[in-house]
CSV table of C-alpha atoms and ligand atoms in Angstrom, one decimal:
chain,number,residue,atom,x,y,z
A,79,MET,CA,8.0,-27.6,15.6
A,80,LYS,CA,7.1,-26.3,12.5
A,81,ILE,CA,5.5,-22.6,12.1
A,82,PRO,CA,3.5,-21.5,9.4
A,83,ALA,CA,3.1,-18.0,8.5
A,84,ALA,CA,-0.6,-17.8,9.1
A,85,LYS,CA,-3.4,-20.4,10.0
A,86,ILE,CA,-6.9,-20.1,8.8
A,87,TYR,CA,-9.5,-21.4,11.5
A,88,PHE,CA,-12.9,-23.0,11.0
A,89,PRO,CA,-13.3,-24.8,14.3
A,90,GLU,CA,-15.2,-28.1,13.3
A,91,GLU,CA,-18.4,-27.0,14.7
A,92,ASP,CA,-18.7,-23.9,12.9
A,93,ARG,CA,-18.2,-25.9,9.8
A,94,LYS,CA,-20.8,-28.0,10.4
A,95,GLU,CA,-23.2,-25.2,11.2
A,96,LEU,CA,-22.2,-23.8,8.0
A,97,LEU,CA,-23.0,-26.7,6.0
A,98,ARG,CA,-26.6,-26.4,7.5
A,99,GLN,CA,-26.8,-23.0,6.8
A,100,ILE,CA,-25.1,-23.4,2.9
A,101,ASP,CA,-27.9,-26.3,2.6
A,102,GLU,CA,-30.9,-23.8,3.9
A,103,ILE,CA,-29.5,-20.9,1.5
A,104,LEU,CA,-29.5,-23.3,-1.5
A,105,ALA,CA,-33.1,-24.9,-0.8
A,106,SER,CA,-34.5,-21.3,-0.1
A,107,GLY,CA,-33.3,-20.2,-3.7
A,108,GLN,CA,-32.2,-16.5,-2.1
A,109,LEU,CA,-28.5,-16.9,-3.1
A,110,THR,CA,-27.3,-13.3,-3.0
A,111,LEU,CA,-28.1,-10.1,-0.9
A,112,GLY,CA,-30.7,-11.9,1.2
A,113,LYS,CA,-31.1,-12.4,4.9
A,114,TYR,CA,-27.3,-13.3,5.8
A,115,THR,CA,-26.2,-10.6,4.1
A,116,LYS,CA,-28.5,-8.2,5.8
A,117,GLU,CA,-27.9,-9.8,9.1
A,118,PHE,CA,-23.9,-9.5,8.7
A,119,GLU,CA,-24.3,-5.7,7.7
A,120,GLU,CA,-26.2,-5.0,10.9
A,121,ARG,CA,-24.1,-7.0,13.4
A,122,PHE,CA,-20.7,-5.2,11.8
A,123,ALA,CA,-22.3,-1.4,11.6
A,124,ALA,CA,-23.5,-2.2,15.5
A,125,TYR,CA,-19.9,-3.8,16.3
A,126,VAL,CA,-17.6,-0.5,14.4
A,127,GLY,CA,-20.5,1.8,16.1
A,128,THR,CA,-21.3,3.1,12.8
A,129,LYS,CA,-24.8,3.5,11.5
A,130,TYR,CA,-24.5,1.6,8.4
A,131,ALA,CA,-22.3,-1.1,6.5
A,132,ILE,CA,-22.7,-2.3,3.5
A,133,ALA,CA,-21.5,-5.9,2.5
A,134,VAL,CA,-19.5,-6.3,-1.0
A,135,ASN,CA,-17.6,-8.9,-2.6
A,136,SER,CA,-14.3,-7.9,-1.7
A,137,GLY,CA,-12.1,-5.2,0.3
A,138,THR,CA,-11.2,-3.6,-3.0
A,139,SER,CA,-14.8,-2.8,-4.3
A,140,ALA,CA,-15.7,-1.6,-0.8
A,141,LEU,CA,-12.6,1.2,-1.4
A,142,GLU,CA,-13.7,1.5,-4.9
A,143,ILE,CA,-17.5,2.1,-4.4
A,144,SER,CA,-16.3,4.7,-1.3
A,145,LEU,CA,-14.3,6.8,-3.6
A,146,ARG,CA,-17.2,6.7,-6.2
A,147,ALA,CA,-19.8,7.4,-3.8
A,148,LEU,CA,-17.2,10.8,-2.7
A,149,ASP,CA,-17.2,11.5,-6.6
A,150,VAL,CA,-13.2,11.3,-6.9
A,151,LYS,CA,-13.8,11.2,-10.6
A,152,GLY,CA,-11.2,14.0,-12.1
A,153,HIS,CA,-10.0,14.5,-8.7
A,154,SER,CA,-6.5,13.6,-7.1
A,155,VAL,CA,-6.8,11.4,-3.3
A,156,ILE,CA,-3.5,11.1,-1.2
A,157,VAL,CA,-2.6,7.9,-0.5
A,158,PRO,CA,0.2,6.5,1.9
A,159,THR,CA,3.0,4.7,-0.6
A,160,ASN,CA,3.5,2.3,2.6
A,161,THR,CA,0.0,-0.3,1.8
A,162,PHE,CA,-1.3,-2.9,-0.5
A,163,PHE,CA,-1.9,-2.4,-4.3
A,164,ALA,CA,-5.3,-2.3,-3.9
A,165,THR,CA,-5.6,1.2,-2.2
A,166,PRO,CA,-4.1,3.2,-4.8
A,167,ALA,CA,-5.6,1.3,-7.4
A,168,SER,CA,-9.1,1.5,-6.7
A,169,VAL,CA,-8.7,5.3,-6.8
A,170,ILE,CA,-7.4,5.1,-10.5
A,171,HIS,CA,-10.3,2.7,-11.1
A,172,ALA,CA,-12.9,5.3,-9.5
A,173,GLY,CA,-11.3,7.8,-12.1
A,174,GLY,CA,-9.1,9.7,-9.9
A,175,GLU,CA,-5.3,10.2,-9.5
A,176,VAL,CA,-2.9,9.3,-6.6
A,177,ILE,CA,-0.7,11.3,-5.1
A,178,PHE,CA,1.7,9.5,-2.8
A,179,ALA,CA,2.5,10.4,0.6
A,180,ASP,CA,5.2,9.2,3.1
A,181,VAL,CA,5.1,7.4,6.3
A,182,THR,CA,6.1,7.7,9.7
A,183,GLU,CA,7.9,5.3,11.8
A,184,ASN,CA,4.4,3.7,13.4
A,185,LEU,CA,3.8,3.0,9.5
A,186,CYS,CA,0.6,5.5,9.4
A,187,ILE,CA,0.7,8.0,6.7
A,188,ASP,CA,2.8,11.5,7.8
A,189,PRO,CA,0.6,14.5,8.6
A,190,GLU,CA,3.5,16.9,7.2
A,191,SER,CA,3.9,14.6,4.2
A,192,VAL,CA,0.5,14.9,3.8
A,193,LYS,CA,0.3,18.8,3.9
A,194,LYS,CA,3.0,19.1,1.5
A,195,ASN,CA,1.2,17.1,-1.3
A,196,ILE,CA,-2.1,18.9,-1.1
A,197,ARG,CA,-3.3,20.3,-4.5
A,198,LYS,CA,-6.3,22.4,-5.7
A,199,ASP,CA,-7.7,18.9,-7.1
A,200,THR,CA,-7.4,17.1,-4.6
A,201,LYS,CA,-10.4,16.0,-2.8
A,202,GLY,CA,-9.7,13.7,-0.2
A,203,ILE,CA,-7.0,11.2,2.0
A,204,ILE,CA,-6.8,7.3,2.7
A,205,VAL,CA,-5.6,6.4,6.1
A,206,VAL,CA,-4.2,2.7,6.2
A,207,HIS,CA,-4.5,1.0,9.6
A,208,ILE,CA,-1.2,-1.1,8.8
A,209,GLY,CA,-0.8,-4.1,10.8
A,210,GLY,CA,-4.2,-3.2,12.7
A,211,ILE,CA,-2.7,-0.3,14.3
A,212,VAL,CA,-5.0,2.8,14.2
A,213,ALA,CA,-2.4,5.2,14.8
A,214,PRO,CA,-3.0,8.3,17.1
A,215,GLN,CA,-1.8,10.6,14.1
A,216,ILE,CA,-5.2,10.4,12.3
A,217,LYS,CA,-6.8,12.7,14.4
A,218,GLU,CA,-4.4,15.4,13.1
A,219,ILE,CA,-5.4,14.1,9.8
A,220,LYS,CA,-8.7,14.3,10.3
A,221,GLU,CA,-8.0,18.0,11.3
A,222,ILE,CA,-5.9,18.5,8.1
A,223,CYS,CA,-9.2,17.3,6.1
A,224,GLU,CA,-11.5,19.6,8.1
A,225,ASP,CA,-9.4,22.3,7.3
A,226,HIS,CA,-9.0,21.9,3.1
A,227,ARG,CA,-12.4,20.4,3.2
A,228,LEU,CA,-11.3,16.9,2.2
A,229,PHE,CA,-12.8,13.5,3.0
A,230,LEU,CA,-11.2,11.0,4.7
A,231,ILE,CA,-11.6,7.0,4.1
A,232,GLU,CA,-9.9,4.1,6.1
A,233,ASP,CA,-8.6,1.5,4.7
A,234,ALA,CA,-9.4,-0.6,7.7
A,235,ALA,CA,-8.7,-4.2,5.6
A,236,HIS,CA,-6.1,-5.0,8.4
A,237,ALA,CA,-8.1,-3.5,11.3
A,238,HIS,CA,-11.4,-5.5,12.2
A,239,GLY,CA,-11.5,-5.0,15.9
A,240,SER,CA,-8.7,-2.7,16.5
A,241,THR,CA,-9.6,0.8,18.5
A,242,LEU,CA,-8.0,4.1,19.3
A,243,ASP,CA,-9.1,5.5,22.6
A,244,GLY,CA,-11.5,2.8,22.8
A,245,LYS,CA,-13.2,3.8,19.3
A,246,LYS,CA,-13.2,1.2,16.7
A,247,ALA,CA,-11.2,1.2,13.3
A,248,GLY,CA,-13.8,2.2,10.2
A,249,SER,CA,-15.7,4.6,12.8
A,250,PHE,CA,-13.2,7.6,12.4
A,251,GLY,CA,-13.6,8.6,8.7
A,252,ASP,CA,-16.7,9.8,6.2
A,253,ALA,CA,-16.2,6.1,5.1
A,254,ALA,CA,-14.1,2.9,5.5
A,255,ALA,CA,-13.0,-0.2,3.9
A,256,PHE,CA,-12.9,-3.8,5.6
A,257,SER,CA,-11.7,-7.1,3.9
A,258,PHE,CA,-12.6,-10.7,4.7
A,259,TYR,CA,-9.7,-12.2,2.0
A,260,PRO,CA,-8.7,-15.6,3.9
A,261,THR,CA,-5.6,-14.2,5.3
A,262,LYS,CA,-7.4,-11.2,7.1
A,263,VAL,CA,-8.3,-11.6,10.9
A,264,MET,CA,-11.6,-13.0,9.5
A,265,THR,CA,-12.7,-14.0,6.7
A,266,SER,CA,-16.2,-14.7,4.3
A,267,GLY,CA,-14.1,-16.7,1.8
A,268,GLU,CA,-13.8,-13.6,-0.4
A,269,GLY,CA,-15.6,-10.5,0.6
A,270,GLY,CA,-15.4,-6.8,2.2
A,271,MET,CA,-17.9,-4.4,4.0
A,272,ILE,CA,-18.2,-0.4,3.7
A,273,THR,CA,-19.1,1.2,7.2
A,274,THR,CA,-20.3,4.5,7.3
A,275,ASP,CA,-22.6,7.2,9.2
A,276,ASP,CA,-23.5,9.0,6.3
A,277,GLU,CA,-26.7,8.4,4.6
A,278,LYS,CA,-25.7,9.6,1.4
A,279,ILE,CA,-22.5,7.5,1.2
A,280,TYR,CA,-24.8,4.8,2.2
A,281,ARG,CA,-27.7,5.1,-0.2
A,282,ARG,CA,-25.4,5.4,-3.4
A,283,ALA,CA,-23.1,2.5,-2.1
A,284,LEU,CA,-26.1,0.5,-2.4
A,285,VAL,CA,-26.7,1.3,-5.8
A,286,PHE,CA,-23.0,1.2,-6.9
A,287,ARG,CA,-23.0,-2.5,-5.5
A,288,ASP,CA,-25.7,-3.6,-7.8
A,289,GLN,CA,-24.6,-2.6,-11.3
A,290,GLY,CA,-25.9,1.1,-10.2
A,291,LYS,CA,-29.6,0.2,-10.4
A,292,ALA,CA,-32.2,2.2,-8.5
A,293,GLY,CA,-33.5,-0.6,-6.7
A,294,PHE,CA,-33.2,-4.2,-6.7
A,295,TYR,CA,-36.0,-4.8,-8.3
A,296,GLY,CA,-35.9,-2.5,-11.1
A,297,ASN,CA,-34.1,-1.9,-14.2
A,298,VAL,CA,-33.4,1.6,-14.4
A,299,HIS,CA,-29.4,2.6,-14.0
A,300,VAL,CA,-28.5,5.8,-12.5
A,301,GLU,CA,-24.8,5.3,-11.5
A,302,MET,CA,-21.6,3.7,-13.2
A,303,GLY,CA,-22.1,0.3,-10.8
A,304,TYR,CA,-20.6,-2.9,-11.4
A,305,ASN,CA,-21.4,-6.6,-10.1
A,306,TRP,CA,-20.1,-6.0,-6.3
A,307,ARG,CA,-22.4,-8.1,-4.6
A,308,MET,CA,-22.0,-10.6,-2.0
A,309,SER,CA,-23.5,-13.8,-1.9
A,310,GLU,CA,-25.5,-15.4,0.9
A,311,ILE,CA,-22.8,-18.3,1.4
A,312,HIS,CA,-20.3,-15.6,1.5
A,313,ALA,CA,-22.3,-13.6,4.1
A,314,ALA,CA,-23.0,-17.0,6.3
A,315,ILE,CA,-19.3,-17.7,6.3
A,316,GLY,CA,-18.5,-14.1,7.3
A,317,LEU,CA,-21.2,-14.2,10.1
A,318,SER,CA,-19.8,-17.7,11.4
A,319,GLN,CA,-16.3,-15.8,11.8
A,320,PHE,CA,-17.6,-12.7,12.8
A,321,ALA,CA,-18.8,-14.3,16.2
A,322,ARG,CA,-15.5,-15.4,16.7
A,323,LEU,CA,-13.6,-12.2,15.9
A,324,GLU,CA,-13.0,-11.3,19.8
A,325,GLU,CA,-11.7,-14.9,20.6
A,326,PHE,CA,-9.5,-14.2,17.6
A,327,ILE,CA,-8.0,-11.1,18.4
A,328,GLU,CA,-7.6,-11.9,22.3
A,329,ASP,CA,-5.7,-14.9,20.7
A,330,ARG,CA,-3.5,-12.9,18.8
A,331,ARG,CA,-2.6,-10.4,21.6
A,332,ARG,CA,-1.8,-12.9,24.0
A,333,ILE,CA,1.0,-13.7,21.1
A,334,ALA,CA,2.0,-10.4,20.5
A,335,LYS,CA,2.4,-10.2,24.5
A,336,VAL,CA,4.6,-13.0,24.4
A,337,TYR,CA,6.6,-11.3,21.4
A,338,ASP,CA,6.9,-7.9,23.2
A,339,GLU,CA,8.6,-9.6,26.1
A,340,GLU,CA,10.9,-11.7,24.1
A,341,LEU,CA,12.1,-9.4,22.0
A,342,LYS,CA,13.2,-7.0,25.1
A,343,LYS,CA,15.8,-9.5,25.4
A,344,ILE,CA,17.2,-9.5,21.7
A,345,ASP,CA,19.5,-6.8,20.2
A,346,LYS,CA,18.9,-5.8,16.5
A,347,VAL,CA,15.1,-6.4,16.3
A,348,THR,CA,12.6,-3.7,17.8
A,349,PRO,CA,8.8,-4.1,17.5
A,350,ILE,CA,7.0,-0.9,16.2
A,351,LYS,CA,5.9,1.1,19.0
A,352,ILE,CA,2.2,1.3,19.9
A,353,PRO,CA,1.4,3.6,22.3
A,354,PRO,CA,-1.0,2.6,25.4
A,355,ASN,CA,-4.2,4.1,24.0
A,356,VAL,CA,-3.7,1.9,20.5
A,357,LYS,CA,-5.3,-1.3,20.7
A,358,SER,CA,-3.9,-3.1,18.2
A,359,ASN,CA,-5.7,-6.7,16.6
A,360,TYR,CA,-2.1,-7.7,15.7
A,361,TYR,CA,-3.2,-8.9,11.9
A,362,LYS,CA,0.7,-8.5,11.7
A,363,TYR,CA,3.3,-8.2,14.3
A,364,VAL,CA,6.1,-6.0,12.5
A,365,ALA,CA,9.7,-5.4,14.0
A,366,LEU,CA,12.6,-3.7,12.7
A,367,LEU,CA,15.9,-4.9,11.8
A,368,ASP,CA,18.9,-3.3,12.2
A,369,ASP,CA,20.5,-1.2,9.4
A,370,GLY,CA,23.1,-3.6,7.8
A,371,ILE,CA,20.7,-7.1,8.2
A,372,ASP,CA,19.5,-8.9,5.1
A,373,ARG,CA,15.9,-9.7,5.5
A,374,ALA,CA,15.9,-12.2,2.9
A,375,ASP,CA,19.0,-14.1,4.5
A,376,ILE,CA,17.1,-14.3,7.7
A,377,LYS,CA,13.8,-15.4,6.4
A,378,LYS,CA,15.6,-18.0,4.2
A,379,GLU,CA,17.6,-19.6,7.6
A,380,LEU,CA,14.6,-19.2,9.7
A,381,LYS,CA,12.6,-21.5,7.2
A,382,GLU,CA,15.3,-23.9,6.2
A,383,LYS,CA,16.9,-24.7,9.2
A,384,TYR,CA,14.0,-23.8,12.0
A,385,SER,CA,11.0,-24.4,9.9
A,386,VAL,CA,9.8,-20.8,11.2
A,387,ASN,CA,7.5,-19.1,8.1
A,388,LEU,CA,7.7,-15.3,8.9
A,389,SER,CA,4.6,-14.0,7.3
A,390,GLY,CA,4.3,-11.3,4.6
A,391,GLU,CA,5.6,-8.0,4.9
A,392,VAL,CA,3.4,-4.6,5.0
A,393,TYR,CA,5.1,-4.1,2.9
A,394,GLU,CA,8.0,-5.4,1.1
A,395,LEU,CA,8.1,-3.0,-1.6
A,396,PRO,CA,6.5,0.5,-1.1
A,397,CYS,CA,3.9,1.2,-4.0
A,398,HIS,CA,5.7,4.0,-5.8
A,399,LEU,CA,8.3,1.7,-6.4
A,400,GLN,CA,6.3,-1.0,-7.6
A,401,PRO,CA,6.6,-1.4,-11.6
A,402,ILE,CA,3.3,-0.2,-12.5
A,403,PHE,CA,3.0,3.1,-10.4
A,404,LYS,CA,6.7,3.6,-10.9
A,405,ASP,CA,6.3,4.0,-14.7
A,406,LEU,CA,3.0,5.5,-14.4
A,407,TYR,CA,4.3,8.6,-12.2
A,408,GLY,CA,8.0,8.3,-13.0
A,409,PHE,CA,9.5,7.3,-9.7
A,410,LYS,CA,13.0,6.7,-9.2
A,411,GLY,CA,13.1,5.9,-5.5
A,412,GLY,CA,14.5,8.2,-2.7
A,413,GLU,CA,11.2,9.8,-3.2
A,414,PHE,CA,9.6,8.4,0.3
A,415,PRO,CA,12.9,8.0,2.8
A,416,VAL,CA,10.8,6.5,5.9
A,417,ALA,CA,8.6,4.4,3.8
A,418,GLU,CA,11.6,3.1,1.7
A,419,ASP,CA,13.4,2.1,4.7
A,420,ILE,CA,10.8,0.6,6.8
A,421,CYS,CA,9.8,-1.4,3.7
A,422,LYS,CA,13.2,-2.8,3.5
A,423,ARG,CA,14.0,-3.5,7.1
A,424,GLN,CA,10.6,-4.7,8.5
A,425,ILE,CA,9.9,-8.4,9.2
A,426,CYS,CA,6.4,-10.0,10.6
A,427,LEU,CA,6.5,-12.7,12.8
A,428,PRO,CA,3.8,-15.2,12.7
A,429,VAL,CA,0.7,-15.1,14.3
A,430,PHE,CA,-2.5,-16.8,14.2
A,431,ALA,CA,-5.6,-17.6,16.1
A,432,THR,CA,-4.5,-21.2,17.3
A,433,MET,CA,-0.7,-20.3,18.0
A,434,THR,CA,0.6,-21.3,21.6
A,435,GLU,CA,3.1,-19.4,23.6
A,436,GLU,CA,5.4,-22.0,23.6
A,437,GLN,CA,5.3,-21.8,19.5
A,438,ALA,CA,5.9,-18.2,19.8
A,439,LYS,CA,8.8,-18.5,22.5
A,440,TYR,CA,10.4,-20.9,19.3
A,441,VAL,CA,9.9,-18.3,17.1
A,442,ILE,CA,12.3,-15.8,19.2
A,443,ASP,CA,14.5,-18.5,20.1
A,444,SER,CA,14.9,-19.3,16.4
A,445,LEU,CA,15.3,-15.6,15.7
A,446,ARG,CA,17.8,-15.1,18.2
A,447,GLU,CA,19.9,-17.7,16.5
A,448,VAL,CA,19.6,-16.7,12.9
A,449,ILE,CA,20.7,-13.1,13.9
A,450,LYS,CA,23.6,-13.5,15.9
B,689,LIG,C1,-6.4,-7.0,1.7
B,689,LIG,C2,-6.0,-5.6,1.2
B,689,LIG,C3,-7.1,-5.0,0.5
B,689,LIG,C4,-8.1,-5.6,-0.4
B,689,LIG,O1,-9.0,-6.5,-0.1
B,689,LIG,P1,-9.6,-7.9,-0.8
B,689,LIG,O2,-10.6,-8.2,0.1
B,689,LIG,O3,-8.6,-9.0,-1.0
B,689,LIG,O4,-10.0,-7.1,-1.9
B,689,LIG,C5,-6.9,-3.4,0.8
B,689,LIG,N1,-6.4,-2.9,1.0
B,689,LIG,C6,-5.3,-3.5,1.8
B,689,LIG,C7,-4.5,-2.4,3.1
B,689,LIG,C8,-5.2,-5.1,2.3
B,689,LIG,O5,-4.4,-5.5,3.1
């Protein structure tokens, strides 16, 4: 049996329908910001439960536009160090300064670390739903934001359809950024979406997305915008995947359940605890290895002996130890002990929409052998 780390899934009937739609789009001449983009935005907002959604060309631009619409220029923003490069990088591109904070055992930013790091010039906090987990401490983070008059942005790139107390990721903060990169739970090829209830953020995001123009047909530039538009073809692909999102999540949860049960029988590997009021979409199934086990060895042996490919970690190295941020802010290691420890010890078991329970059991059997 050969287990890939991930698998992008477009059923044949969806591919056929997409070809028809792409043909229609090309014939229509409306290639960008047209009816497919509009429909994608409306459906996505309704699904997340926000008033507005703005489709853009990546999750990274969704972050940067949100940050620009919240005026971070000349201010600092607190970001968990355990996240993807794009989270802190977007703050810098928007003209802000990054303050890193530590995380807790559930991979979410630590409210205590946030409190310690708030400065006079701090304007907001970004929470990242790592692996698809909307951690309950987001409530505490929201209170901190209210007390200190800070904004809250959710980096929801991992969390399409994840919930906390039945409330969807993307509906907790002032704005949220989703990614439709190919490896995410749903894809549009490339693409992203901002969700918000705030009319002012919505209006400004529309302007930022299209070169800072006051309107689609005018030539008056009122903001430092950029080309962050979504093409109609990408919107059609996104809509096609969006129609399958609940199905994809159900499939992932079925596999996660097998892993939950099977891992109980194995020593030295402990899944991240997800409380019952949190429903992850299982973008990643994250487990921690006991101290002293070499992750690189485990991954190598799983691949070479058993053809099991683990998926990419979230994350292998915390951002403050990435060379670019290490140099920029002078980190040496040891600043954020929980994140550093979790990054070193985590593995992500393969999860994808078409995975079978038999495959999941094979992964665990292989892991058991390798760990011995
Ligand atoms: C993928 C990802 C992004 C960036 O999304 P793109 O669509 O690739 O630009 C941002 N934040 C996190 C946490 C991500 O995983």
